[in-house]
CSV table of C-alpha atoms in Angstrom, one decimal:
chain,number,residue,atom,x,y,z
X,1,UNK,CA,76.8,236.5,132.6
X,2,UNK,CA,78.8,239.1,130.7
X,3,UNK,CA,78.6,238.9,126.9
X,4,UNK,CA,81.5,240.3,124.9
X,5,UNK,CA,82.4,239.6,121.3
X,6,UNK,CA,85.6,240.1,119.3
X,7,UNK,CA,84.3,243.2,117.5
X,8,UNK,CA,83.6,244.9,120.9
X,9,UNK,CA,87.1,243.9,122.1
X,10,UNK,CA,88.7,245.4,119.0
X,11,UNK,CA,86.6,248.5,119.3
X,12,UNK,CA,87.6,249.2,122.9
X,13,UNK,CA,91.2,248.7,122.1
X,14,UNK,CA,90.9,251.0,119.1
X,15,UNK,CA,89.2,253.7,121.1
X,16,UNK,CA,92.0,253.5,123.7
X,17,UNK,CA,94.6,253.9,120.9
X,18,UNK,CA,92.8,256.6,118.9
X,19,UNK,CA,91.4,258.6,121.8
X,20,UNK,CA,88.2,258.9,119.8
X,21,UNK,CA,85.1,256.8,119.3
X,22,UNK,CA,84.5,258.1,115.8
X,23,UNK,CA,88.1,257.4,114.7
X,24,UNK,CA,88.0,254.0,116.2
X,25,UNK,CA,84.7,253.3,114.5
X,26,UNK,CA,86.1,254.5,111.2
X,27,UNK,CA,89.1,252.2,111.6
X,28,UNK,CA,86.8,249.2,112.2
X,29,UNK,CA,84.3,250.3,109.5
X,30,UNK,CA,81.5,250.6,112.0
X,31,UNK,CA,78.8,253.3,112.2
X,32,UNK,CA,79.7,255.8,115.0
X,33,UNK,CA,76.3,255.3,116.6
X,34,UNK,CA,76.7,251.5,116.5
X,35,UNK,CA,80.2,251.8,118.0
X,36,UNK,CA,78.9,254.2,120.8
X,37,UNK,CA,76.1,251.7,121.6
X,38,UNK,CA,78.5,248.8,121.8
X,39,UNK,CA,80.7,250.7,124.2
X,40,UNK,CA,77.7,251.8,126.4
X,41,UNK,CA,76.4,248.2,126.5
X,42,UNK,CA,79.8,246.9,127.6
X,43,UNK,CA,80.2,249.6,130.3
X,44,UNK,CA,76.7,248.7,131.5
X,45,UNK,CA,77.7,245.1,131.8
X,46,UNK,CA,80.9,246.0,133.6
X,47,UNK,CA,79.2,248.5,135.9
X,48,UNK,CA,81.8,251.2,135.3
X,49,UNK,CA,82.8,253.8,132.7
X,50,UNK,CA,85.8,252.7,130.6
X,51,UNK,CA,86.2,256.2,129.1
X,52,UNK,CA,85.5,259.7,130.1
X,53,UNK,CA,83.8,261.7,127.2
X,54,UNK,CA,85.6,265.0,126.5
X,55,UNK,CA,84.9,267.8,124.0
X,56,UNK,CA,87.6,266.5,121.6
X,57,UNK,CA,87.5,262.7,122.2
X,58,UNK,CA,87.7,260.3,125.1
X,59,UNK,CA,90.1,259.5,127.8
X,60,UNK,CA,90.4,256.2,129.8
X,61,UNK,CA,89.1,256.4,133.3
X,62,UNK,CA,91.1,254.9,136.2
X,63,UNK,CA,89.0,251.8,136.3
X,64,UNK,CA,89.1,251.8,132.5
X,65,UNK,CA,92.9,251.6,132.6
X,66,UNK,CA,92.8,248.6,134.8
X,67,UNK,CA,90.2,246.8,132.8
X,68,UNK,CA,92.0,247.6,129.5
X,69,UNK,CA,94.8,245.3,130.5
X,70,UNK,CA,92.4,242.4,130.7
X,71,UNK,CA,90.7,243.4,127.5
X,72,UNK,CA,94.1,243.5,125.7
X,73,UNK,CA,94.7,239.9,126.9
X,74,UNK,CA,91.3,239.0,125.4
X,75,UNK,CA,92.2,240.7,122.2
X,76,UNK,CA,95.5,238.9,122.0
X,77,UNK,CA,93.7,235.6,122.5
X,78,UNK,CA,91.2,236.4,119.8
X,79,UNK,CA,94.0,237.3,117.4
X,80,UNK,CA,95.8,234.1,118.3
X,81,UNK,CA,92.7,232.0,117.8
X,82,UNK,CA,92.1,233.5,114.3
X,83,UNK,CA,95.7,233.1,113.2
X,84,UNK,CA,95.9,229.5,114.4
X,85,UNK,CA,92.6,228.7,112.8
X,86,UNK,CA,93.9,230.0,109.5
X,87,UNK,CA,97.1,228.0,109.8
X,88,UNK,CA,95.2,224.8,110.6
X,89,UNK,CA,92.7,225.5,107.8
X,90,UNK,CA,95.5,225.5,105.3
X,91,UNK,CA,96.6,222.1,106.5
X,92,UNK,CA,99.4,223.3,108.7
X,93,UNK,CA,100.5,221.8,112.0
X,94,UNK,CA,99.9,225.0,113.8
X,95,UNK,CA,101.5,228.4,114.1
X,96,UNK,CA,104.5,229.5,116.2
X,97,UNK,CA,105.1,233.2,116.9
X,98,UNK,CA,108.7,234.2,117.6
X,99,UNK,CA,109.6,237.6,119.1
X,100,UNK,CA,113.1,239.0,119.0
X,101,UNK,CA,115.0,242.3,118.7
X,102,UNK,CA,116.1,243.5,115.3
X,103,UNK,CA,119.8,242.9,116.1
X,104,UNK,CA,119.1,239.2,116.7
X,105,UNK,CA,116.9,238.9,113.6
X,106,UNK,CA,119.4,240.5,111.3
X,107,UNK,CA,122.4,238.6,112.6
X,108,UNK,CA,121.2,235.1,113.3
X,109,UNK,CA,117.4,234.5,113.6
X,110,UNK,CA,116.4,235.1,110.0
X,111,UNK,CA,118.8,232.4,108.8
X,112,UNK,CA,117.7,230.1,111.7
X,113,UNK,CA,114.0,230.6,110.9
X,114,UNK,CA,114.7,229.8,107.2
X,115,UNK,CA,116.4,226.6,108.1
X,116,UNK,CA,113.7,225.7,110.6
X,117,UNK,CA,111.0,226.4,107.9
X,118,UNK,CA,112.8,224.1,105.5
X,119,UNK,CA,112.9,221.4,108.2
X,120,UNK,CA,109.3,221.8,109.2
X,121,UNK,CA,107.4,223.1,106.2
X,122,UNK,CA,104.0,222.4,107.7
X,123,UNK,CA,104.5,224.7,110.7
X,124,UNK,CA,103.6,228.3,110.1
X,125,UNK,CA,106.3,230.6,111.6
X,126,UNK,CA,105.7,234.3,112.4
X,127,UNK,CA,108.2,236.9,113.6
X,128,UNK,CA,107.5,239.9,115.7
X,129,UNK,CA,110.3,242.5,116.0
X,130,UNK,CA,110.5,244.2,119.3
X,131,UNK,CA,113.2,245.3,121.8
X,132,UNK,CA,114.3,242.9,124.5
X,133,UNK,CA,111.9,244.3,127.2
X,134,UNK,CA,108.8,244.2,125.0
X,135,UNK,CA,109.6,240.7,123.8
X,136,UNK,CA,109.5,239.5,127.4
X,137,UNK,CA,106.2,241.3,128.0
X,138,UNK,CA,104.7,239.6,124.9
X,139,UNK,CA,106.0,236.3,126.1
X,140,UNK,CA,104.6,236.8,129.6
X,141,UNK,CA,101.2,237.8,128.2
X,142,UNK,CA,101.2,234.7,125.9
X,143,UNK,CA,101.1,236.8,122.7
X,144,UNK,CA,104.1,235.0,121.4
X,145,UNK,CA,105.4,231.5,121.9
X,146,UNK,CA,109.1,231.9,121.8
X,147,UNK,CA,111.1,235.0,122.9
X,148,UNK,CA,114.7,235.8,122.2
X,149,UNK,CA,116.2,238.7,124.2
X,150,UNK,CA,119.4,240.0,125.6
X,151,UNK,CA,120.3,238.1,128.8
X,152,UNK,CA,121.0,241.1,131.1
X,153,UNK,CA,117.6,242.6,130.1
X,154,UNK,CA,115.8,239.5,131.4
X,155,UNK,CA,113.0,239.8,133.9
X,156,UNK,CA,110.5,237.0,133.0
X,157,UNK,CA,110.5,234.0,135.3
X,158,UNK,CA,110.7,231.4,132.6
X,159,UNK,CA,113.4,228.8,131.8
X,160,UNK,CA,116.1,230.2,129.5
X,161,UNK,CA,118.5,228.5,127.1
X,162,UNK,CA,121.6,230.2,125.6
X,163,UNK,CA,121.0,231.2,122.0
X,164,UNK,CA,123.8,233.4,120.5
X,165,UNK,CA,126.4,236.0,121.4
X,166,UNK,CA,127.5,239.3,119.8
X,167,UNK,CA,129.3,242.4,120.7
X,168,UNK,CA,129.0,246.1,120.0
X,169,UNK,CA,131.3,248.3,117.9
X,170,UNK,CA,131.6,252.1,117.7
X,171,UNK,CA,130.2,253.5,114.5
X,172,UNK,CA,131.2,257.1,113.5
X,173,UNK,CA,131.4,259.5,110.6
X,174,UNK,CA,135.0,259.8,109.2
X,175,UNK,CA,134.4,263.5,108.4
X,176,UNK,CA,133.6,264.4,112.0
X,177,UNK,CA,135.5,261.9,114.2
X,178,UNK,CA,138.8,260.1,114.2
X,179,UNK,CA,139.7,257.0,116.1
X,180,UNK,CA,143.0,255.1,115.9
X,181,UNK,CA,143.6,251.4,115.3
X,182,UNK,CA,143.4,250.4,119.0
X,183,UNK,CA,140.2,249.5,120.8
X,184,UNK,CA,138.4,252.6,122.0
X,185,UNK,CA,138.6,253.1,125.8
X,186,UNK,CA,135.4,253.5,127.7
X,187,UNK,CA,136.4,256.9,129.0
X,188,UNK,CA,137.1,258.1,125.5
X,189,UNK,CA,133.7,256.9,124.3
X,190,UNK,CA,131.9,258.6,127.2
X,191,UNK,CA,133.3,261.9,126.0
X,192,UNK,CA,131.4,261.6,122.8
X,193,UNK,CA,127.7,262.4,122.2
X,194,UNK,CA,126.1,259.0,121.6
X,195,UNK,CA,123.1,258.2,119.5
X,196,UNK,CA,121.3,255.3,121.2
X,197,UNK,CA,118.3,253.1,120.7
X,198,UNK,CA,115.4,253.9,123.0
X,199,UNK,CA,113.8,252.7,126.2
X,200,UNK,CA,113.8,248.9,126.6
X,201,UNK,CA,116.7,248.3,124.3
X,202,UNK,CA,119.7,246.3,125.4
X,203,UNK,CA,122.1,248.9,123.9
X,204,UNK,CA,120.6,251.6,126.1
X,205,UNK,CA,120.9,249.4,129.1
X,206,UNK,CA,124.5,248.7,128.3
X,207,UNK,CA,125.2,252.4,127.9
X,208,UNK,CA,123.6,253.2,131.3
X,209,UNK,CA,125.6,250.5,133.0
X,210,UNK,CA,128.8,251.8,131.4
X,211,UNK,CA,128.1,255.4,132.5
X,212,UNK,CA,127.2,254.2,136.0
X,213,UNK,CA,130.5,252.4,136.3
X,214,UNK,CA,132.2,255.7,135.9
X,215,UNK,CA,129.9,257.6,138.2
X,216,UNK,CA,128.1,259.3,135.4
X,217,UNK,CA,124.6,259.5,134.0
X,218,UNK,CA,123.9,258.9,130.4
X,219,UNK,CA,122.6,262.1,128.8
X,220,UNK,CA,120.5,260.4,126.2
X,221,UNK,CA,120.6,263.4,123.8
X,222,UNK,CA,119.6,261.4,120.7
X,223,UNK,CA,117.3,258.4,121.1
X,224,UNK,CA,116.0,256.6,118.0
X,225,UNK,CA,113.8,253.6,117.4
X,226,UNK,CA,115.9,251.9,114.8
X,227,UNK,CA,119.5,251.3,113.5
X,228,UNK,CA,118.7,253.0,110.2
X,229,UNK,CA,117.8,256.2,112.0
X,230,UNK,CA,120.9,255.9,114.2
X,231,UNK,CA,123.1,255.7,111.1
X,232,UNK,CA,121.4,258.8,109.5
X,233,UNK,CA,122.3,260.9,112.6
X,234,UNK,CA,125.8,259.4,112.8
X,235,UNK,CA,126.5,260.2,109.1
X,236,UNK,CA,125.8,263.9,109.9
X,237,UNK,CA,128.2,263.9,112.8
X,238,UNK,CA,125.6,264.4,115.5
X,239,UNK,CA,127.1,261.6,117.5
X,240,UNK,CA,128.6,258.2,117.4
X,241,UNK,CA,126.5,255.0,117.5
X,242,UNK,CA,126.8,251.5,118.9
X,243,UNK,CA,125.7,248.4,117.1
X,244,UNK,CA,126.9,244.8,116.4
X,245,UNK,CA,129.1,244.6,113.3
X,246,UNK,CA,126.7,242.1,111.7
X,247,UNK,CA,123.9,244.7,111.9
X,248,UNK,CA,126.2,247.4,110.5
X,249,UNK,CA,127.2,245.2,107.5
X,250,UNK,CA,123.5,244.5,106.8
X,251,UNK,CA,123.0,248.2,106.0
X,252,UNK,CA,125.9,248.3,103.5
X,253,UNK,CA,127.6,251.4,105.0
X,254,UNK,CA,129.5,253.6,102.6
X,255,UNK,CA,133.1,254.8,103.0
X,256,UNK,CA,131.9,257.8,104.9
X,257,UNK,CA,131.3,255.6,107.9
X,258,UNK,CA,134.0,253.9,110.0
X,259,UNK,CA,133.8,251.6,112.9
X,260,UNK,CA,136.2,250.8,115.8
X,261,UNK,CA,136.4,248.0,118.4
X,262,UNK,CA,135.7,248.8,122.0
X,263,UNK,CA,138.0,248.0,124.9
X,264,UNK,CA,136.9,245.7,127.8
X,265,UNK,CA,134.0,243.3,127.9
X,266,UNK,CA,131.1,245.7,128.9
X,267,UNK,CA,129.9,245.7,125.2
X,268,UNK,CA,129.7,241.9,124.9
X,269,UNK,CA,126.2,240.5,124.9
X,270,UNK,CA,124.4,237.1,125.2
X,271,UNK,CA,121.0,236.3,123.8
X,272,UNK,CA,118.8,233.7,125.5
X,273,UNK,CA,115.7,231.9,124.3
X,274,UNK,CA,112.6,231.4,126.4
X,275,UNK,CA,109.3,229.8,125.5
X,276,UNK,CA,105.8,229.4,127.0
X,277,UNK,CA,103.5,226.5,126.5
X,278,UNK,CA,99.7,226.4,126.4
X,279,UNK,CA,99.0,228.5,123.3
X,280,UNK,CA,100.7,226.6,120.4
X,281,UNK,CA,100.5,223.0,119.5
X,282,UNK,CA,103.0,221.4,121.9
X,283,UNK,CA,104.9,219.2,119.5
X,284,UNK,CA,105.2,221.9,116.9
X,285,UNK,CA,106.5,224.3,119.6
X,286,UNK,CA,109.1,221.8,120.9
X,287,UNK,CA,110.3,221.1,117.3
X,288,UNK,CA,110.8,224.8,116.6
X,289,UNK,CA,112.6,225.4,119.9
X,290,UNK,CA,115.0,222.5,119.3
X,291,UNK,CA,115.6,223.6,115.7
X,292,UNK,CA,116.5,227.2,116.7
X,293,UNK,CA,118.8,226.1,119.5
X,294,UNK,CA,120.5,223.4,117.4
X,295,UNK,CA,120.4,224.6,113.8
X,296,UNK,CA,123.4,222.5,112.8
X,297,UNK,CA,121.4,219.4,113.4
X,298,UNK,CA,119.1,220.2,110.4
X,299,UNK,CA,118.8,217.2,108.1
X,300,UNK,CA,120.5,217.5,104.8
């Protein structure tokens, strides 16, 4: 029977991320010799090499890449167990992890979670901010209990409930661009250089669909990981950006930035909520789902 403990799981994942046994050992505060021995023992049990030793580090082997997916799931379960145990040890009714993109958190979810926490103070709520695609991956892998994501980005085969809606507006530097009072036509937008969120984001997917509808390919000149970076590039006139107006307001933009409505309905978005059972305490999960979907029902 194979024996594997949580430290070895964390070590293997750290080696994969760091590309080095010594850096991974340092990260976990292990002696390098002890870390190397743990890895060798695990590889002996598995009957295959997880990593190929190189002059300046290690690289995952082909079998190693396949086994790492399973080891990550074990690592997620270990993290889950530790977090749930801490919550229960504090007299809580369990822990619910919610994943959502930043746009949903800033506009609606933060307020909804606050209302839910007031309603159920003995449930520990945790939030993970990721784009719509990664949220679904985390949900599928049972890392999170509840996932909120943009509907057109959906690929997980789980029941969905409508959560919220928003729309995108065009954000630009007044020094570098000028748009009138009328909604900006799609063709006019496509003439501009656009600063977009990166792979897996609902905004990038919307832009690709918009370009495809005109027989064009999105150039993707400036790809960023957050709205704050997007606004920094937009301020310098390097391009225009797209974001929901609620997100824009949360950054308190100065007078140097303007925004304009967009013509049509291609920029309108719907968020859905999915959840997966089996990890969290069932009643706690159902209570949180109901509170998020029906926040107005909160008791006064």
